[in-house]
Structure formats: C-alpha cells, structure tokens
XYZ file of C-alpha atoms in Angstrom:
535
model
C 29.322 -1.068 -6.629
C 27.852 -3.700 -4.285
C 29.255 -4.196 -0.804
C 30.339 -7.669 0.291
C 27.102 -8.369 2.154
C 24.821 -7.433 -0.775
C 27.019 -9.355 -3.189
C 26.841 -12.496 -1.039
C 23.041 -12.220 -0.746
C 22.627 -11.710 -4.489
C 24.872 -14.641 -5.393
C 22.838 -16.816 -3.049
C 19.554 -15.725 -4.649
C 20.863 -16.210 -8.191
C 21.458 -19.895 -7.485
C 17.696 -20.229 -7.972
C 17.947 -19.375 -11.693
C 16.936 -22.274 -13.949
C 17.006 -20.632 -17.403
C 19.062 -18.036 -19.251
C 18.521 -14.330 -18.637
C 19.918 -11.685 -20.968
C 21.055 -8.307 -19.628
C 21.575 -5.198 -21.718
C 22.563 -1.649 -20.732
C 21.854 1.613 -22.531
C 24.314 4.324 -21.548
C 25.360 7.914 -22.144
C 28.453 9.785 -20.958
C 27.086 10.728 -17.517
C 28.228 9.467 -14.098
C 24.936 7.594 -13.529
C 25.599 5.554 -16.673
C 29.004 4.625 -15.317
C 27.441 3.472 -12.040
C 24.780 1.407 -13.803
C 27.318 -0.199 -16.113
C 29.462 -1.199 -13.114
C 26.409 -2.686 -11.404
C 25.313 -4.752 -14.414
C 28.869 -5.928 -15.150
C 29.189 -7.051 -11.542
C 25.836 -8.877 -11.543
C 26.611 -10.647 -14.827
C 29.578 -12.429 -13.215
C 27.464 -13.985 -10.494
C 25.757 -16.725 -12.518
C 26.536 -18.606 -15.753
C 22.860 -18.139 -16.671
C 23.265 -14.345 -16.863
C 24.453 -13.180 -20.287
C 25.409 -9.644 -21.274
C 24.176 -8.731 -24.770
C 24.368 -5.640 -26.959
C 21.120 -4.199 -28.292
C 20.152 -1.116 -30.241
C 19.611 1.614 -27.655
C 18.517 4.435 -29.972
C 14.980 4.434 -28.558
C 15.932 3.668 -24.962
C 16.347 5.922 -21.950
C 19.939 6.311 -20.777
C 21.042 5.125 -18.357
C 18.761 2.082 -18.290
C 18.963 -1.699 -18.308
C 16.941 -4.536 -19.780
C 16.218 -7.920 -18.194
C 15.028 -10.473 -20.785
C 13.909 -14.079 -20.407
C 15.291 -16.174 -23.260
C 12.766 -18.939 -22.569
C 9.613 -16.807 -22.395
C 10.749 -13.775 -24.448
C 9.584 -11.416 -21.683
C 11.184 -8.046 -20.932
C 11.540 -5.854 -17.824
C 13.364 -2.510 -17.798
C 14.908 -0.237 -15.185
C 15.616 3.390 -16.139
C 18.096 4.740 -13.622
C 19.930 2.676 -11.028
C 17.630 0.227 -9.192
C 19.157 0.542 -5.748
C 17.606 1.652 -2.458
C 14.091 0.243 -2.082
C 14.172 -0.909 -5.718
C 17.121 -3.286 -5.343
C 14.680 -6.015 -4.322
C 12.694 -5.271 -7.490
C 15.824 -5.933 -9.547
C 16.563 -9.213 -7.746
C 12.997 -10.447 -8.290
C 13.073 -9.395 -11.949
C 16.206 -11.511 -12.459
C 14.721 -14.496 -10.606
C 11.309 -14.405 -12.295
C 12.898 -13.952 -15.742
C 15.177 -16.907 -14.974
C 12.449 -19.404 -14.172
C 12.082 -19.002 -10.413
C 8.404 -19.501 -9.400
C 6.309 -16.344 -9.034
C 4.466 -16.105 -5.728
C 0.993 -15.543 -7.132
C -1.978 -17.895 -7.118
C -2.465 -20.086 -10.188
C -5.746 -18.279 -10.783
C -4.022 -14.866 -10.933
C -1.155 -16.174 -13.092
C -3.658 -17.619 -15.565
C -5.602 -14.358 -15.614
C -2.418 -12.399 -16.430
C -1.367 -14.934 -19.069
C -4.732 -14.664 -20.820
C -4.779 -10.864 -21.102
C -5.100 -9.863 -24.743
C -3.507 -6.800 -26.328
C -0.267 -4.937 -25.628
C 0.362 -3.261 -22.283
C 3.397 -0.968 -22.054
C 3.633 0.258 -18.466
C 5.943 3.005 -17.164
C 6.251 3.325 -13.378
C 7.776 6.575 -12.081
C 9.372 6.179 -8.647
C 11.732 7.711 -6.148
C 14.265 5.352 -4.591
C 13.266 6.502 -1.084
C 9.601 5.575 -1.670
C 8.520 2.520 0.323
C 5.282 2.183 -1.670
C 6.908 2.159 -5.106
C 8.511 -1.314 -5.027
C 5.127 -3.000 -4.551
C 3.838 -1.447 -7.778
C 7.084 -2.050 -9.695
C 7.200 -5.682 -8.546
C 3.516 -6.268 -9.350
C 3.947 -4.981 -12.905
C 7.275 -6.794 -13.301
C 5.636 -10.087 -12.313
C 2.926 -9.490 -14.903
C 5.657 -8.734 -17.464
C 7.470 -11.974 -16.584
C 4.268 -13.964 -17.203
C 2.941 -12.389 -20.402
C 5.250 -11.239 -23.248
C 2.592 -8.712 -24.327
C 3.141 -6.834 -21.046
C 6.251 -4.717 -20.380
C 7.182 -2.461 -17.494
C 9.937 0.088 -17.038
C 10.797 1.535 -13.646
C 11.763 5.196 -14.105
C 13.745 6.910 -11.339
C 12.258 10.406 -11.199
C 15.439 11.952 -9.807
C 17.475 10.732 -12.802
C 14.848 11.593 -15.419
C 13.665 14.820 -13.803
C 12.879 16.546 -17.114
C 10.554 13.713 -18.058
C 8.856 13.908 -14.665
C 8.538 17.684 -14.965
C 7.067 17.512 -18.462
C 4.376 15.126 -17.236
C 3.673 17.149 -14.045
C 4.358 14.096 -11.881
C 4.400 15.262 -8.257
C 3.512 12.020 -6.507
C 4.932 8.520 -6.769
C 4.426 5.803 -7.689
C 2.828 7.190 -10.867
C 1.940 4.611 -13.518
C 1.420 5.244 -17.217
C -0.074 2.685 -19.609
C 0.609 2.990 -23.337
C 1.652 6.604 -22.808
C -1.430 7.651 -20.812
C -1.856 8.176 -17.030
C -3.083 4.916 -15.495
C -2.871 5.142 -11.697
C -1.126 6.717 -8.710
C -0.217 5.150 -5.394
C 0.301 1.612 -4.173
C -1.383 -1.126 -6.219
C -1.371 -4.910 -6.087
C -1.556 -7.278 -9.055
C -5.235 -7.840 -8.245
C -5.971 -4.107 -8.326
C -4.107 -3.673 -11.613
C -6.017 -6.574 -13.145
C -9.292 -5.074 -11.935
C -8.475 -1.984 -14.026
C -7.267 -3.664 -17.221
C -9.414 -6.819 -17.256
C -13.006 -5.716 -17.822
C -14.428 -9.053 -16.654
C -12.293 -9.336 -13.504
C -14.908 -7.993 -11.078
C -17.676 -10.312 -12.239
C -15.393 -13.376 -12.163
C -14.202 -12.513 -8.664
C -17.792 -11.980 -7.515
C -18.838 -15.372 -8.939
C -15.936 -17.095 -7.160
C -16.669 -15.393 -3.838
C -20.416 -16.097 -4.052
C -19.670 -19.827 -4.254
C -17.727 -19.889 -0.982
C -19.271 -21.672 1.979
C -20.132 -19.675 5.076
C -17.247 -18.789 7.392
C -17.218 -19.115 11.160
C -15.224 -15.866 11.380
C -14.730 -13.313 8.630
C -12.069 -10.692 9.344
C -12.602 -7.425 7.461
C -9.223 -5.710 7.105
C -5.647 -6.932 6.719
C -3.621 -4.648 8.976
C -2.027 -5.600 12.320
C -5.416 -6.007 14.033
C -6.828 -8.047 11.150
C -3.780 -10.309 10.918
C -3.844 -10.933 14.669
C -7.580 -11.718 14.539
C -7.096 -14.149 11.660
C -4.240 -16.019 13.362
C -6.052 -16.333 16.701
C -9.246 -17.475 14.951
C -7.522 -20.017 12.694
C -5.642 -21.492 15.650
C -9.028 -22.376 17.154
C -9.648 -24.655 14.188
C -12.630 -22.704 12.878
C -13.253 -21.671 9.256
C -11.596 -18.251 8.905
C -11.572 -15.766 6.058
C -9.980 -12.350 5.532
C -11.329 -9.761 3.124
C -9.080 -6.729 2.671
C -8.602 -3.794 0.342
C -4.832 -4.323 0.650
C -3.083 -6.582 3.117
C -1.075 -4.545 5.617
C -3.250 -1.448 5.428
C -1.756 1.794 6.710
C 1.220 -0.134 8.109
C 2.496 -0.390 4.520
C 3.049 3.384 4.601
C 4.933 3.437 7.917
C 8.698 3.701 7.769
C 10.645 3.659 11.036
C 9.145 1.411 13.735
C 11.158 1.432 16.942
C 8.545 0.684 19.619
C 7.418 -2.789 18.564
C 8.384 -4.836 21.593
C 11.175 -7.414 21.035
C 12.112 -5.863 17.660
C 14.562 -2.986 18.083
C 13.915 -1.488 14.658
C 11.970 -2.400 11.533
C 9.759 -0.761 8.933
C 6.160 -1.177 7.835
C 6.653 -3.182 4.612
C 8.928 -5.675 6.403
C 6.459 -6.126 9.238
C 3.575 -6.528 6.753
C 5.508 -9.255 4.912
C 6.050 -11.079 8.215
C 2.381 -10.724 9.159
C 1.186 -12.078 5.812
C 3.637 -14.967 5.968
C 2.407 -15.822 9.478
C -1.261 -15.693 8.473
C -0.578 -17.961 5.488
C 0.849 -20.583 7.851
C -2.776 -21.324 8.741
C -5.801 -22.350 6.720
C -7.058 -18.791 6.162
C -8.914 -17.781 2.998
C -7.445 -14.361 2.071
C -9.553 -12.318 -0.364
C -7.315 -9.378 -1.231
C -8.219 -6.325 -3.292
C -11.832 -6.329 -2.061
C -13.793 -3.598 -0.294
C -16.850 -4.090 1.870
C -19.991 -2.180 0.915
C -22.169 -3.047 3.907
C -22.863 -5.587 6.624
C -26.367 -7.085 6.897
C -27.341 -8.327 10.345
C -29.098 -11.682 10.663
C -32.833 -11.651 11.369
C -32.532 -14.547 13.824
C -30.184 -15.077 16.797
C -27.181 -17.122 15.700
C -28.060 -16.701 12.037
C -25.630 -15.901 9.261
C -24.339 -12.350 8.874
C -24.083 -11.189 5.257
C -21.121 -9.093 4.123
C -21.698 -7.390 0.768
C -18.643 -6.344 -1.237
C -18.404 -3.429 -3.661
C -18.508 -5.911 -6.562
C -21.877 -7.036 -5.067
C -20.587 -10.456 -4.023
C -22.062 -11.732 -0.758
C -19.987 -13.499 1.903
C -21.842 -15.296 4.678
C -20.346 -15.745 8.118
C -21.439 -16.668 11.628
C -19.344 -13.837 13.082
C -17.349 -10.886 11.775
C -14.380 -8.894 13.051
C -14.032 -5.367 11.650
C -10.384 -4.262 11.516
C -10.439 -1.700 8.727
C -8.073 0.728 10.465
C -7.796 4.405 9.619
C -6.518 6.661 6.850
C -4.822 10.055 6.687
C -7.149 12.922 7.555
C -7.649 15.435 4.747
C -7.845 19.228 5.120
C -11.220 19.437 3.318
C -10.457 22.837 1.797
C -10.963 24.092 -1.779
C -8.266 22.849 -4.151
C -7.169 19.831 -2.078
C -8.908 17.198 -4.207
C -8.081 18.985 -7.456
C -4.345 19.003 -6.688
C -4.044 15.667 -4.904
C -1.029 14.009 -6.507
C -0.174 17.324 -8.187
C 1.497 18.905 -5.197
C -0.837 17.846 -2.370
C 0.756 14.780 -0.778
C 0.471 12.679 2.375
C 3.759 10.743 2.358
C 6.963 12.808 2.712
C 9.156 9.700 2.356
C 7.584 8.838 -0.997
C 7.110 12.210 -2.625
C 9.697 14.400 -0.881
C 12.478 13.795 -3.460
C 10.220 15.158 -6.223
C 10.365 18.595 -4.563
C 14.158 18.852 -4.353
C 15.233 22.489 -4.165
C 11.642 23.768 -3.920
C 9.543 25.286 -1.128
C 6.912 23.140 0.582
C 4.499 23.307 3.503
C 3.696 20.734 6.167
C 0.202 20.953 7.661
C 0.192 19.791 11.274
C 2.456 20.205 14.281
C 2.187 16.767 15.854
C 4.934 14.142 15.802
C 4.214 13.108 12.195
C 4.164 16.725 11.006
C 7.416 17.763 12.673
C 9.128 14.517 11.636
C 8.041 15.258 8.062
C 9.442 18.788 8.294
C 12.795 17.488 9.553
C 12.993 14.880 6.772
C 12.003 17.342 4.064
C 14.444 20.005 5.264
C 17.333 17.922 3.940
C 15.791 17.792 0.450
C 13.835 20.972 -0.240
C 14.883 24.611 -0.075
C 12.349 25.703 2.563
C 9.695 24.120 4.798
C 6.787 26.066 6.293
C 4.974 24.257 9.117
C 1.399 25.424 9.693
C -0.116 24.520 13.077
C -3.753 25.312 13.858
C -3.230 25.509 17.633
C -1.228 27.935 19.760
C 1.544 25.404 20.367
C 3.073 22.351 18.745
C 1.989 18.913 19.942
C 5.157 17.095 18.866
C 7.658 15.677 21.357
C 10.092 18.246 22.730
C 13.111 16.572 21.128
C 11.475 16.808 17.691
C 10.527 20.442 18.226
C 14.093 21.297 19.224
C 15.483 19.575 16.141
C 13.057 21.341 13.793
C 13.738 24.770 15.309
C 17.489 24.223 14.913
C 17.138 23.905 11.128
C 17.668 27.114 9.214
C 15.226 26.324 6.425
C 12.253 25.361 8.639
C 9.695 28.051 9.588
C 6.916 27.280 12.080
C 3.695 29.320 12.059
C 1.157 28.916 14.880
C -2.542 29.801 14.867
C -2.657 29.044 11.144
C -5.800 27.575 9.604
C -5.285 26.448 6.012
C -8.232 27.685 3.936
C -7.357 26.995 0.285
C -4.885 25.204 -1.973
C -3.771 27.348 -4.901
C -2.637 26.092 -8.300
C -2.322 26.851 -11.991
C -4.464 23.960 -13.213
C -1.510 21.575 -13.475
C 0.151 21.713 -10.051
C 0.191 23.496 -6.697
C 1.546 27.051 -6.596
C 0.722 27.977 -2.996
C -1.868 28.087 -0.240
C -3.956 30.547 1.738
C -4.269 30.412 5.498
C -6.147 32.358 8.144
C -4.066 33.915 10.922
C -6.396 33.031 13.800
C -4.826 35.682 16.021
C -5.322 38.653 13.668
C -8.151 37.176 11.530
C -6.091 38.118 8.478
C -5.841 35.897 5.365
C -2.255 35.299 4.220
C -0.672 33.451 1.297
C 2.447 31.309 0.925
C 4.044 30.503 -2.429
C 5.220 26.897 -2.626
C 5.322 23.808 -4.815
C 4.102 21.127 -2.445
C 1.843 20.609 0.568
C 2.303 17.618 2.895
C -0.793 16.957 5.023
C -0.039 15.420 8.444
C -3.090 16.100 10.627
C -4.021 12.739 12.061
C -6.271 9.854 11.147
C -9.901 9.136 10.223
C -11.427 5.695 10.957
C -12.456 3.625 7.915
C -15.998 3.042 9.136
C -18.223 4.856 6.630
C -19.760 1.594 5.400
C -20.991 0.887 8.951
C -23.148 3.979 9.471
C -26.552 2.828 10.684
C -25.262 -0.694 11.381
C -23.176 -0.513 14.578
C -22.846 2.180 17.223
C -20.161 4.757 16.425
C -18.660 7.695 18.311
C -19.148 11.205 16.884
C -15.677 10.747 15.318
C -16.861 7.618 13.498
C -14.984 5.144 15.715
C -16.638 1.791 16.491
C -17.697 1.416 20.117
C -16.732 -1.968 21.591
C -16.860 -3.619 25.005
C -13.917 -5.319 26.702
C -14.432 -8.438 24.535
C -14.237 -6.395 21.343
C -17.975 -6.825 20.747
C -19.964 -4.117 18.959
C -23.637 -3.240 19.360
C -24.536 -6.007 16.861
C -24.475 -9.608 18.058
C -21.689 -11.584 16.409
C -19.922 -8.489 15.075
C -16.634 -7.552 16.728
C -14.053 -4.836 16.019
C -10.370 -4.216 16.671
C -7.577 -1.736 16.040
C -7.552 1.882 14.908
C -11.146 1.776 13.641
C -12.382 1.427 17.236
C -12.654 3.984 20.020
C -9.437 2.814 21.686
C -7.650 5.984 22.868
C -4.190 4.924 21.649
C -3.499 4.116 17.990
C -0.430 1.883 18.114
C 0.585 -1.238 16.198
C 1.073 -3.365 19.283
C -2.254 -2.222 20.757
C -4.021 -3.031 17.472
C -2.546 -6.536 17.510
C -3.675 -7.059 21.089
C -7.185 -5.874 20.344
C -7.254 -8.176 17.300
C -6.517 -11.137 19.559
C -9.189 -9.962 22.014
C -11.806 -9.668 19.260
C -10.949 -13.142 17.909
C -11.267 -14.713 21.345
C -14.480 -12.795 21.912
C -15.890 -14.024 18.590
C -14.892 -17.622 19.409
C -16.622 -17.360 22.786
C -19.731 -16.068 20.972
C -19.649 -19.019 18.548
C -19.431 -21.707 21.222
C -22.189 -20.118 23.300
C -24.592 -19.293 20.464
C -26.606 -22.004 18.662
C -25.935 -22.136 14.919
C -29.303 -21.156 13.464
C -28.296 -22.240 9.968
C -27.411 -25.774 11.151
C -30.601 -25.999 13.196
C -32.660 -25.093 10.117
C -30.860 -27.830 8.156
C -31.567 -30.423 10.873
C -35.271 -29.479 10.946
C -35.413 -29.700 7.148
C -33.836 -33.177 7.144
C -36.168 -34.384 9.922
C -39.180 -33.074 7.991
C -38.032 -34.857 4.829
C -37.472 -38.117 6.768
C -40.948 -37.922 8.272
C-alpha cells in the first residue's frame, strides 16, 4: 500500500510514540475496505506501541478506522482512506494519540481541555483539497486533548450518498453533533471562538494587557511574514495580528516561479514562512481581524489598532499587509448558493462535481487553468468570458480548446445564479453581442475573476485608489505618518508572491527608518511626568 519512501518516513515519525495507540478498522466487502485494511495492517507493524484491536462496528461507517489513545482515552476517526493531502493528518493523529507533544500554545491547550460538554465533529473532505487537512488536523488535535471531543474525517468521494443527502457541495464542511457548523478553512483558534462563548472576551483581555509595539504587522501572508522578519531582525518589539497566517497563499497550489525553489505549493510555503517568523521574538496574534486604525493626535504618538473583539493594540508604527481575496460576481443568487454549488477553489471542490456539468467564470490564467483541471473530473465545462477574447496565456488556451468537454463562450456577462433552494441548478448570462439573455443548466459554478484588496476597514483612514488599493510611496509609506503597507493590498501593478515579500521588506525598513527619525511622544510624556513628580 505504501511505497518504500513513505514507509521509511512513517517509521521514522513513529519512533516519537511514547504511549500505546490502538487501531481498529470497520470494513465491508468493497475494494476500498480492502485498501484500508492493507494500510492499517501495514502501519501496525511499524511500532510496538501500535496495537490492532477488534471493536463493534455496527454503528460505524465502512470503510473507516479508529485511532485511540490508551493513556488519555481519546478517539480520532477516518472514514475512507486517509491518503493524498490527508496522509499527514493520519500521521499526526497517530503521534498526538501516542504522546507526542501537540504544537499549540499552553493557553490554547488548556482552553481545549477545559471545554465542557460533548462535541462530535464530522469533517467532510476531498483528498485533493489543500484546505481540508488544516481543519481535520485542528479538530484532531482538539480530540487528542479532550476525550469529550471526537472528530471523523469523511472522504466525500467514498461516502457520496451521505454527501448528496446533506447537499454538501463545498469542502471542508464541518458538522457538530449532527448539525452544520462551518465551511472552509479554520484554525483551532477560530473553532474555539465558535464553541467557547467566553473566548472573545478572554482574548480581548489578554491583548489589551500587551505593551505597545514598535511595529505591528497586520496580515500574515508573504508580505506580512517578510515585514515581521525584517522588523524583528532590527531588535525592535514586533507583533503580527492576522485573520489566518498565510492568507491567500494557503489556497494556492502549484508555485513554480518562486526564485530558487523549482516547485512547491502554498501550504508548504506558508509552513516555512511561519517557522521562519517564529525563529524571532515576534508576538503572533492569530485568528484576529482588525476593525479600524486610529491615527495618533500628536507626531510620534501611539497608533491604536482596534480589533473586531474591541481589543486595542498600541504601536508606534504599523504595516498593513492584509492581501486580497477572490472577487465575487455580485449577482442575484451568488450569496444564497455559496457553498451550495457556487465555489472559488476548483482543487478543493472539483471532486464533488464528478460526472456533472459546471461553469467557470473568467478567462484569465486562473479561469482557464480551472477549466483544464475540472475537465478531467466533470462531464462538461462551460467557460464564460466577459470580454471578446481570453486573457490566459496562449499555451493554456490551446490546451483548453483541445479538450472535447470544454466550451468557451465570449461576450458573456453572468447575470444570475439559479437554484432550487438547496443547490445550484444553472445560471443566466447576457450575450453582450446580441443583447439576448441565455441560460445554462449545470450543478456548479467556479468563480475565477481576479482579486479584491482587503482594505475595507481603512476607508477614510489612508488614501486608496478607486479599486480600494492602498497608495504607498517607494518606502512603503501611506498617507498616514507611521503607517506603511505592502503586498497585494497596495497599488503595486503586479500581484506576485516574490513581489509581496520584497515590498514587505521595504515597508519594514521604511517603518524602522521612521522610528529612528521620529521622537517617541509616549516616552517624552513619561519623562516630563517623572520630572514634574521629582520637582
């Protein structure tokens, strides 16, 4: 089942087990059950601390497997075969159930341990989804800490009837105690914010007690990570506040133009970035969104950054690196059917539309790449391009046109998403040449029409372009003294990872230059106060 390389890696990892882990399989007569049984039998031979046990499987999905900690009595399940992107989830489940330390802060571990009540999570995934493992691993870690929490990864392609009955058309899809809980990538912090009613107030109290930073980086993508590293290397007090570390890079698959690295993917690069940032004394506040920035009333005074939980962070300078997000169509039905047929990640959600007809909105590189990828899974792909010609590279256009199940329609303006209340059934578009409204029957719509800067919280604070991009000078400085910006949220004409990293370094150096040239108003006020008291 496992090739020699994977087997060697797994045996090496399993040397870190310190306590007994029980494995159980629940099988039927199908070929997938045979594959899973072979996998579990093979894994069980790799460590004396792995024990195969027989359990009653009458209420279990088949094929599925159970990973149980004998010491902590915790349980983690995998329904289907946890290979592909989920193989790492299986390895971590074995390690965490066998006593290997969990890479979460003591504060988070204690918060998970103290959760009261029973939490039975089900996480529906596709093995080609790069976002799914983060959610599976987050819930598995929680399950390995608290016996009252369980999680089962469910491979949607194996349990397609279950997925169909629940109208799941986007992964990862998480259910809690049988009810829909969340869709999309989530961290442990975000999950805790939803299940722990006091989490927000505790986080706000902790953040409010922090001393002022010299530099506060807002955003954890390539630009934010670069800014944090360059700032910390200057020996100044540096903090990072981010909705999710890695940002949009987490959703990027093939990366082949990152200089010195021939090929990688977004999640791998994000892991490397986070590891590099953590090499320095940087205070990372993950799972937090900024509500607004309040400019100081005096030159060199402290800038206030207000979070959505109403916590206030004070800093002498700030670097905004909030990146961009997928642009939406803004047509009737899009919001109603988001996650019910309207999708933005073909790698994640494509397998859920196997054998069905879908549309791709957009004829740029991302749109045509999506069409090519989907063509190998679905029965038919209709590409709708607003303009008179495609904007994708010629080689991509040639590949798409060579595929028999890909249809490209120009001059097409999508006007409405159609559905039956549960999921997408089609769309309407305007033929801009004939001014005629036409309809297409389909099961899924993949939107690939570019990016929108994440700058809404800055309106009225710093100067923005009509597109909402932050205007900066060649030092990365915005229109507000002490506030800098970097990456895709700025008006830089090229949105590339390597350019974002470079602009992050520029903004950090610009902020440092500002700090050494600008008197610290807060310190001066303290000196005056002490002198007054002495007198």
